[in-house]
Short mmCIF file of C-alpha atoms in Angstrom, two decimals:
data_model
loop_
_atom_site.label_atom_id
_atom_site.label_comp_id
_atom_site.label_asym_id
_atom_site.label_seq_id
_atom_site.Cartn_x
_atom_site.Cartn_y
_atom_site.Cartn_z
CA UNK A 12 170.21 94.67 77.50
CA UNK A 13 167.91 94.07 80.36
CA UNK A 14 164.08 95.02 79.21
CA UNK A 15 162.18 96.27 81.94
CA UNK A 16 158.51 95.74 82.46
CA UNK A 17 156.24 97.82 81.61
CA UNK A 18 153.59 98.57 83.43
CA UNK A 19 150.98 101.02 81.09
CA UNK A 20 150.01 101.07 77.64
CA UNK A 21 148.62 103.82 75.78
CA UNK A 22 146.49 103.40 73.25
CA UNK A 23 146.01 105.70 70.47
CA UNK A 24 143.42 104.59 68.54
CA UNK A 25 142.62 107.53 66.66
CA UNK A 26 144.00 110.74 65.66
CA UNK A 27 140.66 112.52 64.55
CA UNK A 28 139.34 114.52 66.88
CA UNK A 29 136.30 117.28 66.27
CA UNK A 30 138.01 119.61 68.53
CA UNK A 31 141.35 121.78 67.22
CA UNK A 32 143.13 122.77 70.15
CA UNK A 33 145.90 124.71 69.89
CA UNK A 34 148.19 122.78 72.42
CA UNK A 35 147.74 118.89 71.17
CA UNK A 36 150.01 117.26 71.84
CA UNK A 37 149.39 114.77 68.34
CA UNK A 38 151.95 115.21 65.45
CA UNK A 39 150.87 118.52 63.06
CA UNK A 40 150.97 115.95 60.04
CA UNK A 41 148.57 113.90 62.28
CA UNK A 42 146.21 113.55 59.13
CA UNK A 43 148.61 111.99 57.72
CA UNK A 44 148.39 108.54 60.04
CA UNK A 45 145.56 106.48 58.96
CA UNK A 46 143.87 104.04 61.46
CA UNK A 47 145.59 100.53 60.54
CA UNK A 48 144.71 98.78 63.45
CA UNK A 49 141.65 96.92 63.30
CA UNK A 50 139.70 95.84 66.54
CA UNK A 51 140.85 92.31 66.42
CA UNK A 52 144.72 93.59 66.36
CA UNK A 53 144.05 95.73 69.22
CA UNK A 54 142.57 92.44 70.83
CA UNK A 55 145.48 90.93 70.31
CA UNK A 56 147.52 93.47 71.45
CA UNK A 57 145.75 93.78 74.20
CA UNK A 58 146.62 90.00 75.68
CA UNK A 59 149.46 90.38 74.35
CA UNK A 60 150.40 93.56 76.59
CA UNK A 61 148.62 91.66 79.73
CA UNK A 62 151.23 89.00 79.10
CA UNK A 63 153.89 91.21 79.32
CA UNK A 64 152.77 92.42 82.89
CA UNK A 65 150.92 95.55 81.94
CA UNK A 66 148.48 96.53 84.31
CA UNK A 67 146.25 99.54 82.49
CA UNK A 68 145.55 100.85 78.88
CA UNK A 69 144.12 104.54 78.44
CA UNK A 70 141.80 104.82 75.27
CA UNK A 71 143.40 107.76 73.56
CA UNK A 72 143.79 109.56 70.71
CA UNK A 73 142.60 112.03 69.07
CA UNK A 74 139.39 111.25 70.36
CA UNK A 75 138.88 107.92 71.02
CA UNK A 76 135.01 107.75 70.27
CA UNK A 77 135.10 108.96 66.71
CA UNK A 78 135.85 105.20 66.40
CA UNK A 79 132.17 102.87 65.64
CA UNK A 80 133.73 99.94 67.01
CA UNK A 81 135.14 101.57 70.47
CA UNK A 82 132.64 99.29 72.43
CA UNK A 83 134.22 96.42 70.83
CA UNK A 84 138.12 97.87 71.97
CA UNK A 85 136.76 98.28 75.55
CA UNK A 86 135.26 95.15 75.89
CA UNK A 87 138.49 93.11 74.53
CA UNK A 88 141.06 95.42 76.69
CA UNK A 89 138.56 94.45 79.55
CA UNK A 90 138.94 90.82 78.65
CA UNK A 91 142.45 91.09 78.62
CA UNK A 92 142.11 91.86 82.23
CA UNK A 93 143.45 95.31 81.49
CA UNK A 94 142.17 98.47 83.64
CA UNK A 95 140.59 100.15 80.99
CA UNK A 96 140.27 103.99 81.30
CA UNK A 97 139.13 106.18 78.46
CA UNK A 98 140.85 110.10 77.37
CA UNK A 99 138.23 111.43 75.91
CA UNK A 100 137.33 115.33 75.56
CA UNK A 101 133.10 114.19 76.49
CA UNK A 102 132.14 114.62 72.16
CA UNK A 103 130.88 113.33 70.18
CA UNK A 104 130.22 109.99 72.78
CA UNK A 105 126.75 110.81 74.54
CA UNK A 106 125.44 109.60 77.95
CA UNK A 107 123.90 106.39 75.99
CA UNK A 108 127.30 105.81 74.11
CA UNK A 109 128.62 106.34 77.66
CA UNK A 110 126.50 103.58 79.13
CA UNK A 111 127.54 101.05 76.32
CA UNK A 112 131.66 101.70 76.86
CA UNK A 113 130.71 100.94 80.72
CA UNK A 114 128.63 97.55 80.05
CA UNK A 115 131.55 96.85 77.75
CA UNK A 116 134.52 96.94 81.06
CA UNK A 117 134.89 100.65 81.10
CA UNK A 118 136.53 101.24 84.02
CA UNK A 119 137.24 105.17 84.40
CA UNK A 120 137.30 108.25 82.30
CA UNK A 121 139.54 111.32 82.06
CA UNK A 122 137.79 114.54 80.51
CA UNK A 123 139.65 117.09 79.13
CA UNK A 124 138.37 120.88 79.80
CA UNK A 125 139.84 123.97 78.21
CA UNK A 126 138.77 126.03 80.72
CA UNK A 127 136.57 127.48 82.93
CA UNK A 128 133.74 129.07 81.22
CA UNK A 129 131.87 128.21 78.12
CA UNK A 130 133.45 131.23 76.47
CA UNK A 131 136.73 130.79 77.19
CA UNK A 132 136.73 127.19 76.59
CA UNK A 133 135.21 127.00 73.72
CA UNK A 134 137.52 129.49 72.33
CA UNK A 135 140.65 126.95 72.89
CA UNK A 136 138.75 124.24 71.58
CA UNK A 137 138.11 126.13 68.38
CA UNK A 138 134.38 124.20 68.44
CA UNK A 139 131.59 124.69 70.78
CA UNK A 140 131.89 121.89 73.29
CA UNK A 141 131.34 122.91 76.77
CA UNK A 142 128.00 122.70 77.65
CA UNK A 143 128.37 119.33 76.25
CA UNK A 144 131.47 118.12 78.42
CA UNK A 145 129.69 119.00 82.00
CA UNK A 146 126.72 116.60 80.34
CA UNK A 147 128.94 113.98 79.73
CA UNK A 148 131.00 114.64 83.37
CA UNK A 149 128.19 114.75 84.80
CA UNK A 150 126.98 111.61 83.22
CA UNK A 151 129.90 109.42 83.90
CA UNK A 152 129.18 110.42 87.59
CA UNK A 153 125.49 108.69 87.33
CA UNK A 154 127.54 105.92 86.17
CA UNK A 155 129.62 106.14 89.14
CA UNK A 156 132.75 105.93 87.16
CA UNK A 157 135.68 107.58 88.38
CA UNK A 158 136.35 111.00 86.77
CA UNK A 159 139.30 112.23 86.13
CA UNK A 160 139.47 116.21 84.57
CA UNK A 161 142.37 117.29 82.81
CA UNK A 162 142.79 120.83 82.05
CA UNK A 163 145.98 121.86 79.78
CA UNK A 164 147.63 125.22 81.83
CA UNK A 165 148.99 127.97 79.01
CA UNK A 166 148.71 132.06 78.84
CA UNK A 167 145.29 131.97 78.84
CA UNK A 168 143.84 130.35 81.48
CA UNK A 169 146.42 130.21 83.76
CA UNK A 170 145.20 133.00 85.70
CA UNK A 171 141.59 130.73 86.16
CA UNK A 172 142.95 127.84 88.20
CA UNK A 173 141.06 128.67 91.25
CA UNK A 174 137.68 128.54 89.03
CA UNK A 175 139.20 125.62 87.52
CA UNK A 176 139.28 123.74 90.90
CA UNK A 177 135.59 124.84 91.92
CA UNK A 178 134.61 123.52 88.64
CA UNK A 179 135.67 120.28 89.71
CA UNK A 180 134.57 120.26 92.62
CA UNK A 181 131.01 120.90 91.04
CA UNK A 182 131.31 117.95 88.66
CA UNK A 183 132.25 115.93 91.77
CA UNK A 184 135.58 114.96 89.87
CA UNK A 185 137.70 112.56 91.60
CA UNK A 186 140.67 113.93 90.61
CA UNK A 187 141.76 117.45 88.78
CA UNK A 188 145.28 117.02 86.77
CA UNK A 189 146.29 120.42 86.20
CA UNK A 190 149.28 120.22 83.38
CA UNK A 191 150.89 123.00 81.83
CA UNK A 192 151.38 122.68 78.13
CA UNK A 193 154.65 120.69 76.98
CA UNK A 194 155.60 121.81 74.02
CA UNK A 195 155.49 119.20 71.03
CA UNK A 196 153.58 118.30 68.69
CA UNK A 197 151.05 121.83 67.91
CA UNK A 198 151.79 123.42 71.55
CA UNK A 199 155.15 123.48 69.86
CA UNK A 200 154.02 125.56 66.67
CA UNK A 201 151.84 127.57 69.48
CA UNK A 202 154.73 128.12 71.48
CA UNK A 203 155.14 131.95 71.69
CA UNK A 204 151.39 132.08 72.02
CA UNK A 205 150.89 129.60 74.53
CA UNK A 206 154.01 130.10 77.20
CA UNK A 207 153.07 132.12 80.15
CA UNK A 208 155.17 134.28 82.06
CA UNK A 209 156.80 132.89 85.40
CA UNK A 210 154.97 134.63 87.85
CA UNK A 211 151.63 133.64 86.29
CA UNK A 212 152.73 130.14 86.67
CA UNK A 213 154.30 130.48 90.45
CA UNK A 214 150.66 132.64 91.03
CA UNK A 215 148.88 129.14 89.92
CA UNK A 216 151.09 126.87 91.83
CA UNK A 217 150.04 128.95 95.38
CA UNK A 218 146.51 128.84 94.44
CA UNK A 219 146.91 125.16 94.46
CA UNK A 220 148.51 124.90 97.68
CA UNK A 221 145.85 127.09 98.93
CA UNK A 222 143.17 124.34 97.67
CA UNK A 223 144.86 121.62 98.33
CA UNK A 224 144.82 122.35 102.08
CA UNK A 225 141.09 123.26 101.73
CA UNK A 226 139.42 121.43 104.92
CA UNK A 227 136.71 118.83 103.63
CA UNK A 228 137.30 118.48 100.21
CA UNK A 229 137.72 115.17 98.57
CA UNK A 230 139.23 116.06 95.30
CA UNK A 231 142.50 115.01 94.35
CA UNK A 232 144.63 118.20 92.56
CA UNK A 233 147.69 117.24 90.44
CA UNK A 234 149.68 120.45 88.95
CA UNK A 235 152.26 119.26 86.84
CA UNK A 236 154.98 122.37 86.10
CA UNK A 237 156.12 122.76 82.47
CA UNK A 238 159.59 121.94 81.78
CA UNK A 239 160.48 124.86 81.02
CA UNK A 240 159.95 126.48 84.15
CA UNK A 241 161.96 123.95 85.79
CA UNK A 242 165.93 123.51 86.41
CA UNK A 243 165.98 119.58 86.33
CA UNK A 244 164.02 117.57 83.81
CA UNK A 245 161.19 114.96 84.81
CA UNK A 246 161.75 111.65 84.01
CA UNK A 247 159.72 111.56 80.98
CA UNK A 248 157.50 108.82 80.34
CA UNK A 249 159.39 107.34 83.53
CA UNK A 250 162.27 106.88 81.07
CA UNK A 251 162.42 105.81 77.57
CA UNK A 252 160.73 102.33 76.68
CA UNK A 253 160.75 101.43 80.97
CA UNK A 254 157.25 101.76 82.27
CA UNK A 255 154.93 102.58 79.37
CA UNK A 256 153.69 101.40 75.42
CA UNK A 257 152.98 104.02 73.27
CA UNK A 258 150.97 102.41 70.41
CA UNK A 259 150.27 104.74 67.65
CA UNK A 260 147.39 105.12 65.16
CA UNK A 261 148.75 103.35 62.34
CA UNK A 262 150.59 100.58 64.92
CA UNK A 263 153.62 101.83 65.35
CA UNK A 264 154.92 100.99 68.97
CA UNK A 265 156.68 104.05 70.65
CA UNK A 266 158.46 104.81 73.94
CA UNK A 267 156.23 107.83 73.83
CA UNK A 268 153.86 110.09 71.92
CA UNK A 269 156.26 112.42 70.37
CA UNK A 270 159.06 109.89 69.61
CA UNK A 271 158.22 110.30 65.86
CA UNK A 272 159.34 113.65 65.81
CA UNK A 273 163.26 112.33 65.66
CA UNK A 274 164.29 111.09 62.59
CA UNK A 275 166.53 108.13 61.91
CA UNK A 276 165.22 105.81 64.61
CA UNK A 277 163.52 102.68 63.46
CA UNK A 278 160.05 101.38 65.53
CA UNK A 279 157.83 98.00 64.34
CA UNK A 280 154.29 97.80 63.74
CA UNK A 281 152.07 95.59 65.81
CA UNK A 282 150.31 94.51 62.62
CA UNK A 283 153.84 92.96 61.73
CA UNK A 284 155.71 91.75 65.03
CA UNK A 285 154.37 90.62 68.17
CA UNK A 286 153.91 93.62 70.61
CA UNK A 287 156.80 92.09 73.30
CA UNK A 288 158.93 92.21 69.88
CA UNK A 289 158.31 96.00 69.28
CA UNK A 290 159.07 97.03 72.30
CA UNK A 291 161.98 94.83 73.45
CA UNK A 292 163.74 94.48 69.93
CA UNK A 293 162.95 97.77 67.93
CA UNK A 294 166.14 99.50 67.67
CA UNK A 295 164.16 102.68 67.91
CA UNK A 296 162.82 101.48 71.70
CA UNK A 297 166.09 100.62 72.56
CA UNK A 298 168.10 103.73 70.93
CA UNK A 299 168.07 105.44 74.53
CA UNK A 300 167.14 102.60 76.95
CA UNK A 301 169.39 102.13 79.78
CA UNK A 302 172.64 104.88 80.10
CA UNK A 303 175.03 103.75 77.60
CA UNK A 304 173.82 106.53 75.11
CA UNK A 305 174.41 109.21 77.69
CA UNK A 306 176.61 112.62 77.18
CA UNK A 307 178.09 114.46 79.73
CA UNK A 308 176.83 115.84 81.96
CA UNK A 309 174.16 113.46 81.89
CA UNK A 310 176.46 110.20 82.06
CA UNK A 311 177.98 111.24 85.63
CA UNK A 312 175.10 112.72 87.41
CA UNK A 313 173.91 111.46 90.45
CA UNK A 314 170.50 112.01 88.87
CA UNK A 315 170.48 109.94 86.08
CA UNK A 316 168.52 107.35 87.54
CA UNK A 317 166.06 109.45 88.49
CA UNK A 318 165.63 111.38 85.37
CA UNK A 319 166.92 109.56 82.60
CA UNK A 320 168.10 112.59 80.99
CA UNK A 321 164.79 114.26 80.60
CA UNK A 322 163.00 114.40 77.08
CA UNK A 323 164.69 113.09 74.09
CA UNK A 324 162.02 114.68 72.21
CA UNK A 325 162.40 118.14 73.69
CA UNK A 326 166.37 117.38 73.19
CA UNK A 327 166.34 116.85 69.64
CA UNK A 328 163.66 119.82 69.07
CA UNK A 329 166.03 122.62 70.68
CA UNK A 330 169.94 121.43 69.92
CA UNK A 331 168.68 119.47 67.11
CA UNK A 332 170.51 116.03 68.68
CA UNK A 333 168.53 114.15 70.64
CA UNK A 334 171.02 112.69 72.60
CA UNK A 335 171.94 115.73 73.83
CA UNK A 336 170.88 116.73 77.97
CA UNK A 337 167.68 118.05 78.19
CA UNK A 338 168.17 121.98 77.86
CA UNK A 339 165.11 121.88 80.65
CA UNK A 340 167.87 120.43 82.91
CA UNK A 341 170.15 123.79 84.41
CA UNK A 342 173.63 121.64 83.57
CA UNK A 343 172.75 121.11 79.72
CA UNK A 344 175.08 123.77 78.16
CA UNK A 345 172.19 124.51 75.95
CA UNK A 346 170.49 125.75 79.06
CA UNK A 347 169.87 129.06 77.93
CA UNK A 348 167.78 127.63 75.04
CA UNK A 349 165.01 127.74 77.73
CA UNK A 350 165.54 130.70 79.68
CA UNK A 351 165.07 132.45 76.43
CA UNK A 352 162.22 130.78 75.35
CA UNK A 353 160.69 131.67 79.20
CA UNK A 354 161.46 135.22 78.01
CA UNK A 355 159.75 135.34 74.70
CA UNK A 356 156.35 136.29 75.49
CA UNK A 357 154.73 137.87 73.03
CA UNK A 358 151.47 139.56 73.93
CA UNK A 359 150.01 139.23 70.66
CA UNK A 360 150.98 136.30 69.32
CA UNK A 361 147.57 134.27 67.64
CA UNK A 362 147.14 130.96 67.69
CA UNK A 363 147.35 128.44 65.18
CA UNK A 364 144.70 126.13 65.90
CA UNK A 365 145.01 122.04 65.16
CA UNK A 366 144.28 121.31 61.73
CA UNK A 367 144.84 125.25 60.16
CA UNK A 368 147.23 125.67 57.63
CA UNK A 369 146.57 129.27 58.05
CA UNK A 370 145.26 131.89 60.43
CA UNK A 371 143.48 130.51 63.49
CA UNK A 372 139.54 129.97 63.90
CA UNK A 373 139.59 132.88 67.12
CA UNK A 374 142.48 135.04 66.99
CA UNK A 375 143.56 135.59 70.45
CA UNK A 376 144.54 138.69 72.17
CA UNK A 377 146.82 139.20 75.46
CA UNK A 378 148.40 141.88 77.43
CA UNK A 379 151.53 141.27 79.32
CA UNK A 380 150.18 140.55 83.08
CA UNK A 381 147.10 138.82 81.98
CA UNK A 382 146.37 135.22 80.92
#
């Protein structure tokens, strides 16, 4: 099989994180995954992915700065000749911890915001944290780092995306990625609390239009519609093990974050095989590379270059084989797995927040109309 190249690897160093949104997209036995890989593995995997014709590495997690040696990670992906851009959500790294990532080869940041006001951010977060994250946006701008906000779109705060947008404008963001919430990992437990209705999220996507055509303004605005408010699938992750290196906590290399999720498929560990190995050789990275797997209708489409079928993830999570179309796509006979789900609202649904085994930190309450 022909192994394409890819061209971004994402780091997750990390799956601690003081925050406990309700959305994360890390596994809900993420406490589970210890942090195997040491600085001087990441080093090495860092050449290693340079080699291979990778252009950029985003820090992730979790949250990247919970780690004491992050400087160290920076200044070896910087070495590598890597773009290095941190995820972070701005805590617990302070301005001076800021300062020492940039000396080191940082290169940008993306910021994560819950929402628009302290109140109702800090609410999602499940910690205090937002008075804290316009310090640290604002910091990275004395840097004069790029910044990059990225605010997860659900229920509740769908209905704040114009406030959203001033807010970056404010922070002098460079660019606003407005997503809605895919559903794995804990958006996935959180579904029925989290989906929206369809008008909020048509509502949202005019407000951006309206912005985007907003005479002066610098800022870059990204809205990225949830699957399942879609009749075709994105090509997720640009396709499975093409364009982007998912390295996981404990070294694992993935085709993508959630790729865990469906059982049976074998990855290798960067502490045990070179990273070119993992991701040209791994049966797992190569279990729906190319079209060969493909079902009907996915096998004759005219699309399937374009969309590779949609998620395997999301696949395997609703039909329970992940080979299956993507019931986001309007073809998959197990279309109406979706258009249900779009219809299951439930106005008082409560959250269960990262890291609960039980009831949520701030139960959440919603009438139909509102988000």
């Amino acid at each position: 099989m022909n192994v394409p190249r890819p061209y971004n690897l994402i780091a997750e160093l990390t799956y601690r994180c003081p925050l406990r949104c309700p959305y994360c997209s890390n596994p809900t036995d993420h406490a589970q995954v210890r942090d195997a890989v040491d600085a001087a593995t990441w080093a090495r995997v860092f050449r290693e992915a340079s080699a291979m014709g990778v252009l950029h590495v985003g820090l992730t997690g979790g949250e990247p700065s919970t780690r004491r040696d992050l400087a160290e990670i920076v200044g070896s992906a910087a070495a590598a000749g890597l773009f290095t851009h941190l995820v972070t959500a701005g805590t617990p790294l302070d301005e001076e911890g800021l300062g020492t990532l940039a000396a080191a080869g940082l290169r940008s940041v993306q910021l994560s915001i819950q929402d628009a006001t302290a109140e109702a951010s800090d609410r999602i977060a499940g910690t205090a944290s937002f008075d804290v994250k316009l310090a640290f946006a604002r910091a990275v701008r004395a840097l004069e780092l790029p910044l990059v906000l990225n605010v997860v779109l659900h229920r509740h705060n769908l209905g704040r995306v114009r406030e959203l947008i001033e807010l970056a404008r404010e922070l002098d963001a460079d660019r606003l990625e407005l997503a809605n919430t895919q559903y794995h990992g804990w958006a996935r437990a959180n579904r029925d609390a989290l989906i929206p209705t369809a008008e909020a999220v048509d509502a949202a996507a005019r407000v951006v239009r309206e912005e985007r055509s907003r005479a002066g303004s610098r800022l870059e605005i990204q809205y990225v519609l949830a699957d399942y408010f879609r009749d075709r699938p994105k090509p997720c992750m640009g396709g499975w093990g093409r364009k982007s290196i998912v390295v996981a906590p404990d070294g694992r290399v993935l085709p993508c974050q959630a790729a865990t999720s469906i059982p049976g498929l074998e990855f290798w560990n960067v502490r045990e095989h070179s990273l070119s190995a993992c991701f040209a050789e791994a049966p797992g990275m190569n279990a729906f590379r190319g079209e060969a797997w493909m079902r009907e209708p996915c096998r004759t489409c005219d699309r399937r270059h374009e969309d590779f079928g949609g998620c395997r993830c999301q696949a395997f999570e609703l039909t329970g084989e992940a080979a299956n179309t993507d019931p986001a796509c309007a073809l998959s006979p197990h279309h109406e797995r979706v258009t249900n789900a779009r219809k299951g609202f439930a106005p008082e649904a409560e959250l269960r927040y990262r890291g609960d085994t039980a009831t949520p930190a701030f139960p959440l309450r919603s009438s139909r109309g509102r988000t």
